[in-house]
Amino acid sequence: MLNFSPIAILGEGLSYYAGAFSTAVTTSVNPTATLAVLSILGSIEKASYYSPDSEFFMAIANFLNDVPVIREASNLPIANPYAAVFLTLIAAAMIVLHSISECKLVSNYSIDKIDKVIGWLSTVMVSLMPLLTSDNFDIKKGGKFLVKGETILPGYFWVLAILTIVISSIVYSCVYDCVDNFGFILAAIPAKGLNVIEQIIKAICHAGLILLQIFAPYVSFGISIAIAIAGVLLVRVLARVSFYYKEIYVNPVAHFIFKHNKEISLVHKKLPKKIRKLYPDIYLALPVFVFYGVRKIKKRGYVWLVVQKTEHRIIYKRWFKYVNMSLEELLQKHKPAKVEQLKRFIKVTSEDKMLQLVISNSYKNQIEMLETLFTGSPRSQDLPDQDLEE
């Protein structure tokens, strides 16, 4: 049994969890590709088992021993050549899938959600590895790695692990959502090749993060912090724009293809539960996107139009509370308003153009009700499309 000072163990632990944080950021950029890389590197770390006669792989394994996270990667269940080949093929398939705009629009509702969960589980597993395999946790001393046989790691390792899991989970979710929503927005824009360019740039960034983690861990940690800060700051912006494109461009087409003979629900499935509780007798609840006219709502942000028998409310969230106002109160400053059914959306505007709202064409069957709500009179005729987004 070998004994080491608490300072030496703590130093190695901090180094490991800094690498675990960097790995979480790298995973958030491309989960399947990161899993494939961890599988490959973990297999190389087991070169003495899989290729004991290969001096090449043994030399690489010895070099990779300097990186604590990669050293522990050999203990992952995926650290074998078979998993490495399988995950590499999956990663390649995901890159091809996300390069096709139509596929990206579909995968955002399905495969990407599974991809996100798998990536998060891998970040948790990396953080827990020293605690699950403490008999193999290595401490560097005098330029050599010594095995701490049958030694129980100090309690503060649990603290480090839990803190890393919490922080990494928040950062992972924010950065992943930023990358995923950005890809979705590009897929929704009617221009060919944008997602191919995005995948190329993402692959270059991902490879760069992997290489930095191997050859310059401190630089990798610094860049990971910068990416984490950017992800936290941008996640709400990209989520807002992504939701706009989903509701205005994607959902009407998807409903036409897959649910052509079914009426759309008049109460949107993403209506917050708190609003449902406040207004139990809701007849209509749909997101209305704002371009101008609603105070403190940014462009392409949305408010909820909630209709009951006697109440017509505009509700939106500001920080941690909901702002509630009557539809009449909003329209008092912007009369007269008009409702137009255009090719891309339903548009509500005031005569002075200071109020401009957009509603998904999914609700085109409710156009007369919407016109009554916003103008007090039935719709006269459809108008030609206009370019609101300019």
Coordinates of C-alpha atoms in Angstrom, one line a residue:
M1 CA 0.0 0.0 0.0
L2 CA 1.4 3.4 -1.0
N3 CA 0.6 6.6 1.0
F4 CA 0.5 10.0 -0.6
S5 CA 0.0 13.5 1.0
P6 CA -3.4 15.0 0.8
I7 CA -2.0 17.9 -1.2
A8 CA -0.6 15.6 -3.9
I9 CA -3.9 13.8 -4.1
L10 CA -5.9 17.1 -4.2
G11 CA -3.6 18.5 -6.9
E12 CA -4.1 15.4 -9.1
G13 CA -7.9 15.6 -8.4
L14 CA -8.1 19.3 -9.4
S15 CA -6.1 18.5 -12.6
Y16 CA -8.5 15.6 -13.4
Y17 CA -11.7 17.6 -12.8
A18 CA -10.4 20.5 -14.8
G19 CA -9.9 18.0 -17.6
A20 CA -13.4 16.6 -17.0
F21 CA -14.9 20.0 -17.3
S22 CA -13.0 20.5 -20.6
T23 CA -14.3 17.1 -21.8
A24 CA -17.9 18.2 -21.0
V25 CA -17.5 21.3 -23.1
T26 CA -16.0 19.3 -26.0
T27 CA -18.8 16.7 -25.6
S28 CA -21.5 19.4 -25.9
V29 CA -20.1 20.5 -29.3
N30 CA -20.5 16.9 -30.7
P31 CA -21.5 14.1 -28.2
T32 CA -21.2 11.1 -30.5
A33 CA -17.8 12.2 -31.9
T34 CA -16.4 12.8 -28.4
L35 CA -17.6 9.3 -27.3
A36 CA -15.9 7.9 -30.4
V37 CA -12.6 9.7 -29.5
L38 CA -12.8 8.6 -25.8
S39 CA -13.4 5.0 -27.0
I40 CA -10.4 5.2 -29.3
L41 CA -8.1 6.8 -26.8
G42 CA -9.3 4.4 -24.0
S43 CA -8.5 1.4 -26.3
I44 CA -5.0 2.8 -27.0
E45 CA -4.5 3.2 -23.3
K46 CA -5.2 -0.6 -23.1
A47 CA -2.5 -1.2 -25.7
S48 CA -0.7 -3.6 -23.3
Y49 CA -3.9 -5.8 -23.4
Y50 CA -5.0 -5.4 -27.0
S51 CA -1.6 -5.0 -28.8
P52 CA 1.2 -5.9 -26.3
D53 CA 3.7 -6.4 -29.2
S54 CA 3.0 -3.0 -30.8
E55 CA 5.7 -0.5 -29.9
F56 CA 3.8 2.2 -31.7
F57 CA 0.6 1.9 -29.7
M58 CA 2.5 1.4 -26.5
A59 CA 4.5 4.6 -27.1
I60 CA 1.2 6.5 -27.7
A61 CA -0.3 5.0 -24.5
N62 CA 2.7 6.2 -22.5
F63 CA 2.4 9.7 -23.9
L64 CA -1.3 9.8 -23.2
N65 CA -0.7 8.9 -19.6
D66 CA 0.2 12.5 -18.9
V67 CA -3.5 13.5 -19.4
P68 CA -5.5 12.4 -16.3
V69 CA -8.9 12.2 -18.1
I70 CA -7.6 10.1 -20.9
R71 CA -5.7 7.9 -18.5
E72 CA -9.0 7.2 -16.7
A73 CA -10.8 6.7 -20.1
S74 CA -9.3 3.2 -20.2
N75 CA -11.7 2.3 -17.4
L76 CA -14.8 3.3 -19.5
P77 CA -17.0 0.4 -20.7
I78 CA -16.5 1.8 -24.3
A79 CA -12.7 1.5 -24.1
N80 CA -12.4 -1.3 -26.6
P81 CA -11.8 -1.5 -30.4
Y82 CA -15.2 -2.9 -31.2
A83 CA -17.0 0.0 -29.4
A84 CA -14.5 2.4 -31.1
V85 CA -15.4 1.2 -34.6
F86 CA -19.1 1.3 -33.8
L87 CA -19.1 4.8 -32.3
T88 CA -17.0 6.1 -35.1
L89 CA -19.5 4.9 -37.7
I90 CA -22.3 6.4 -35.6
A91 CA -20.5 9.7 -35.4
A92 CA -19.9 9.8 -39.1
A93 CA -23.6 9.0 -39.8
M94 CA -24.6 11.8 -37.5
I95 CA -22.4 14.3 -39.3
V96 CA -23.9 13.3 -42.7
L97 CA -27.4 13.4 -41.2
H98 CA -26.9 16.9 -39.8
S99 CA -25.4 18.1 -43.1
I100 CA -28.7 17.6 -44.8
S101 CA -31.1 20.5 -43.9
E102 CA -34.3 18.4 -44.1
C103 CA -32.8 15.7 -41.9
K104 CA -31.6 18.2 -39.4
L105 CA -35.1 19.7 -39.1
V106 CA -36.5 16.2 -38.3
S107 CA -33.6 15.0 -36.1
N108 CA -34.0 18.1 -33.9
Y109 CA -37.3 16.6 -32.7
S110 CA -36.0 13.1 -32.2
I111 CA -32.4 11.8 -32.5
D112 CA -30.8 15.0 -31.2
K113 CA -32.7 14.7 -27.9
I114 CA -31.3 11.2 -27.4
D115 CA -27.9 12.4 -28.5
K116 CA -28.0 15.1 -25.8
V117 CA -28.9 12.7 -23.0
I118 CA -26.2 10.2 -24.0
G119 CA -23.6 13.0 -24.1
W120 CA -24.7 14.2 -20.6
L121 CA -24.5 10.6 -19.2
S122 CA -20.9 10.4 -20.6
T123 CA -19.9 13.6 -18.8
V124 CA -21.3 12.3 -15.5
M125 CA -19.5 9.0 -16.0
V126 CA -16.2 10.8 -16.6
S127 CA -16.6 12.8 -13.4
L128 CA -17.4 9.7 -11.4
M129 CA -14.6 7.5 -12.8
P130 CA -12.0 8.2 -10.1
L131 CA -14.5 7.3 -7.4
L132 CA -15.6 4.1 -9.1
T133 CA -12.1 2.9 -9.9
S134 CA -10.1 4.4 -7.0
D135 CA -7.8 1.4 -6.9
N136 CA -6.5 2.4 -10.3
F137 CA -6.3 6.2 -9.7
D138 CA -2.7 7.3 -10.4
I139 CA -0.6 9.9 -8.6
K140 CA 2.4 11.3 -10.4
K141 CA 5.6 11.4 -8.4
G142 CA 9.1 12.0 -9.6
G143 CA 8.0 11.8 -13.2
K144 CA 6.5 8.4 -12.8
F145 CA 2.9 7.3 -12.2
L146 CA 2.5 5.1 -9.1
V147 CA -0.6 3.0 -8.5
K148 CA -2.4 3.7 -5.3
G149 CA -3.5 0.2 -4.6
E150 CA -6.7 -0.4 -2.5
T151 CA -6.7 3.2 -1.3
I152 CA -9.9 5.0 -0.5
L153 CA -10.0 8.5 -2.0
P154 CA -10.6 11.4 0.5
G155 CA -14.1 12.7 1.0
Y156 CA -13.4 15.9 -0.8
F157 CA -13.1 13.9 -4.0
W158 CA -16.9 13.5 -3.8
V159 CA -17.3 17.2 -3.3
L160 CA -15.1 17.8 -6.4
A161 CA -17.1 15.2 -8.4
I162 CA -20.5 16.6 -7.4
L163 CA -19.5 20.2 -8.1
T164 CA -18.0 19.2 -11.5
I165 CA -21.2 17.3 -12.4
V166 CA -23.5 20.2 -11.5
I167 CA -21.4 22.8 -13.3
S168 CA -20.6 20.6 -16.2
S169 CA -24.3 19.7 -16.6
I170 CA -25.4 23.3 -16.7
V171 CA -22.6 24.2 -19.2
Y172 CA -23.2 21.1 -21.3
S173 CA -26.9 21.8 -21.6
C174 CA -26.4 25.5 -22.5
V175 CA -23.6 24.9 -25.1
Y176 CA -25.3 21.8 -26.6
D177 CA -28.6 23.8 -27.0
C178 CA -26.7 26.7 -28.6
V179 CA -25.0 24.4 -31.1
D180 CA -28.1 22.4 -31.8
N181 CA -30.4 25.5 -32.2
F182 CA -27.9 27.2 -34.4
G183 CA -27.8 24.1 -36.7
F184 CA -31.6 24.1 -36.7
I185 CA -31.8 27.8 -37.6
L186 CA -29.5 27.3 -40.6
A187 CA -31.5 24.3 -41.7
A188 CA -34.7 26.4 -41.6
I189 CA -33.2 29.2 -43.7
P190 CA -33.9 28.5 -47.4
A191 CA -30.4 28.4 -48.6
K192 CA -28.5 25.3 -49.8
G193 CA -25.2 24.1 -48.2
L194 CA -25.4 26.1 -44.9
N195 CA -25.5 22.9 -42.8
V196 CA -22.6 21.4 -44.7
I197 CA -20.5 24.5 -43.9
E198 CA -21.7 24.3 -40.3
Q199 CA -20.7 20.7 -39.9
I200 CA -17.2 21.4 -41.3
I201 CA -16.7 24.3 -38.9
K202 CA -18.0 22.2 -36.0
A203 CA -15.7 19.3 -36.9
I204 CA -12.7 21.6 -37.0
C205 CA -13.6 23.2 -33.7
H206 CA -14.2 19.8 -32.1
A207 CA -10.9 18.4 -33.4
G208 CA -9.1 21.5 -32.1
L209 CA -10.6 21.1 -28.6
I210 CA -9.5 17.4 -28.5
L211 CA -6.0 18.2 -29.6
L212 CA -5.7 21.1 -27.1
Q213 CA -6.9 18.8 -24.3
I214 CA -4.1 16.3 -25.2
F215 CA -1.2 18.7 -25.9
A216 CA -2.1 21.9 -24.0
P217 CA -4.5 21.0 -21.1
Y218 CA -4.3 24.5 -19.5
V219 CA -5.1 26.2 -22.7
S220 CA -7.9 23.8 -23.3
F221 CA -9.3 24.6 -19.8
G222 CA -9.2 28.4 -20.5
I223 CA -10.9 28.0 -23.9
S224 CA -13.5 25.7 -22.4
I225 CA -14.4 28.4 -19.8
A226 CA -14.7 31.0 -22.6
I227 CA -17.0 28.6 -24.6
A228 CA -19.0 27.9 -21.4
I229 CA -19.6 31.7 -20.8
A230 CA -20.6 32.2 -24.4
G231 CA -23.0 29.3 -24.2
V232 CA -24.7 30.6 -21.1
L233 CA -25.0 34.1 -22.6
L234 CA -26.3 32.9 -26.0
V235 CA -28.6 30.0 -25.1
R236 CA -31.7 32.1 -24.6
V237 CA -31.1 34.1 -27.7
L238 CA -30.7 31.1 -30.0
A239 CA -33.6 29.3 -28.3
R240 CA -35.8 32.3 -29.0
V241 CA -34.9 32.4 -32.7
S242 CA -35.1 28.6 -33.0
F243 CA -38.6 28.6 -31.5
Y244 CA -39.6 31.2 -34.0
Y245 CA -38.4 29.2 -37.0
K246 CA -40.0 26.0 -35.6
E247 CA -43.4 27.6 -35.2
I248 CA -43.4 29.8 -38.3
Y249 CA -41.6 27.7 -40.9
V250 CA -41.3 24.0 -39.8
N251 CA -44.5 23.1 -37.8
P252 CA -47.0 24.2 -40.5
V253 CA -45.2 22.0 -43.1
A254 CA -44.8 19.1 -40.7
H255 CA -48.5 19.3 -39.7
F256 CA -49.5 19.4 -43.4
I257 CA -47.4 16.3 -44.2
F258 CA -48.0 14.1 -41.1
K259 CA -51.4 15.4 -39.7
H260 CA -53.1 16.8 -42.8
N261 CA -56.6 15.7 -41.8
K262 CA -56.3 16.6 -38.1
E263 CA -57.2 20.0 -36.6
I264 CA -54.4 21.6 -34.7
S265 CA -54.9 21.8 -30.9
L266 CA -56.1 25.3 -30.0
V267 CA -54.1 25.1 -26.7
H268 CA -50.4 24.9 -27.6
K269 CA -48.6 22.0 -26.1
K270 CA -45.8 24.2 -24.7
L271 CA -48.1 26.5 -22.8
P272 CA -46.5 26.7 -19.3
K273 CA -48.3 24.8 -16.6
K274 CA -48.5 27.9 -14.4
I275 CA -50.6 29.7 -17.1
R276 CA -52.8 26.6 -17.4
K277 CA -53.5 26.7 -13.6
L278 CA -54.2 30.4 -13.6
Y279 CA -56.7 30.0 -16.5
P280 CA -58.3 26.6 -16.3
D281 CA -61.0 27.4 -18.9
I282 CA -58.7 28.3 -21.8
Y283 CA -60.3 28.1 -25.3
L284 CA -57.3 29.3 -27.3
A285 CA -53.6 29.6 -26.3
L286 CA -51.0 30.2 -28.9
P287 CA -47.6 31.9 -29.2
V288 CA -47.6 35.3 -30.9
F289 CA -44.2 36.5 -32.1
V290 CA -43.3 40.1 -31.6
F291 CA -41.4 42.3 -34.1
Y292 CA -42.5 45.7 -32.7
G293 CA -45.0 46.9 -30.1
V294 CA -44.7 44.9 -26.9
R295 CA -42.5 46.5 -24.3
K296 CA -39.3 44.6 -23.3
I297 CA -39.9 41.8 -25.8
K298 CA -37.1 41.4 -28.2
K299 CA -37.5 40.9 -31.9
R300 CA -38.8 37.3 -32.6
G301 CA -39.6 36.9 -29.0
Y302 CA -43.0 35.6 -28.2
V303 CA -46.0 36.2 -25.9
W304 CA -48.9 34.0 -25.2
L305 CA -52.3 34.9 -26.5
V306 CA -54.8 33.3 -24.0
V307 CA -58.5 33.4 -24.8
Q308 CA -61.3 32.6 -22.4
K309 CA -65.0 33.3 -22.7
T310 CA -64.8 36.8 -21.3
E311 CA -61.0 37.4 -21.1
H312 CA -58.4 37.9 -23.7
R313 CA -54.9 38.0 -22.2
I314 CA -51.3 38.6 -23.3
I315 CA -48.9 36.8 -21.0
Y316 CA -45.1 36.6 -21.2
K317 CA -42.3 35.8 -18.8
R318 CA -39.9 38.4 -17.5
W319 CA -37.1 36.7 -15.6
F320 CA -38.9 34.6 -12.9
K321 CA -42.4 36.0 -13.1
Y322 CA -45.2 36.3 -15.7
V323 CA -46.4 39.7 -16.9
N324 CA -50.1 39.6 -17.5
M325 CA -52.0 42.3 -19.5
S326 CA -55.3 42.4 -21.4
L327 CA -55.3 42.3 -25.2
E328 CA -57.4 45.4 -25.1
E329 CA -54.7 47.2 -23.1
L330 CA -52.1 46.3 -25.8
L331 CA -54.3 47.4 -28.7
Q332 CA -55.3 50.8 -27.1
K333 CA -52.0 52.3 -28.2
H334 CA -51.9 50.8 -31.7
K335 CA -55.4 51.1 -33.2
P336 CA -56.6 50.3 -35.8
A337 CA -54.9 46.9 -36.2
K338 CA -55.3 44.6 -39.2
V339 CA -54.9 40.9 -39.7
E340 CA -53.4 39.5 -42.9
Q341 CA -53.0 35.9 -43.9
L342 CA -49.7 35.8 -45.9
K343 CA -47.9 32.8 -47.4
R344 CA -45.5 32.4 -44.6
F345 CA -47.5 33.5 -41.6
I346 CA -50.4 35.5 -40.2
K347 CA -49.4 39.1 -39.6
V348 CA -51.0 41.6 -37.3
T349 CA -50.1 45.3 -37.8
S350 CA -51.3 48.6 -36.7
E351 CA -51.8 51.6 -39.0
D352 CA -48.7 53.4 -37.7
K353 CA -46.6 50.1 -38.0
M354 CA -45.6 50.4 -34.4
L355 CA -47.3 47.1 -33.6
Q356 CA -46.2 44.1 -35.7
L357 CA -47.0 40.6 -34.6
V358 CA -46.7 37.2 -36.3
I359 CA -48.7 34.0 -35.8
S360 CA -48.0 30.6 -37.3
N361 CA -50.1 29.6 -40.4
S362 CA -50.9 26.5 -38.4
Y363 CA -53.8 28.6 -37.0
K364 CA -55.0 29.8 -40.4
N365 CA -58.4 28.1 -39.8
Q366 CA -58.8 30.5 -36.9
I367 CA -58.2 33.6 -39.0
E368 CA -61.7 35.0 -38.5
M369 CA -61.5 34.6 -34.7
L370 CA -58.0 36.3 -34.7
E371 CA -59.3 39.2 -36.8
T372 CA -62.2 39.6 -34.4
L373 CA -59.8 39.6 -31.4
F374 CA -57.4 42.1 -32.9
T375 CA -59.7 44.4 -34.9
G376 CA -63.2 43.7 -33.7
S377 CA -64.4 43.0 -37.3
P378 CA -64.3 40.0 -39.6
R379 CA -61.5 39.5 -42.2
S380 CA -62.1 41.1 -45.5
Q381 CA -59.6 39.4 -47.8
D382 CA -56.2 37.8 -48.0
L383 CA -53.3 40.1 -49.0
P384 CA -50.1 39.4 -51.0
D385 CA -47.0 38.4 -49.1
Q386 CA -44.7 41.1 -47.7
D387 CA -41.2 40.8 -46.4
L388 CA -41.6 41.6 -42.8
E389 CA -38.1 40.4 -41.8
E390 CA -36.3 43.1 -43.8

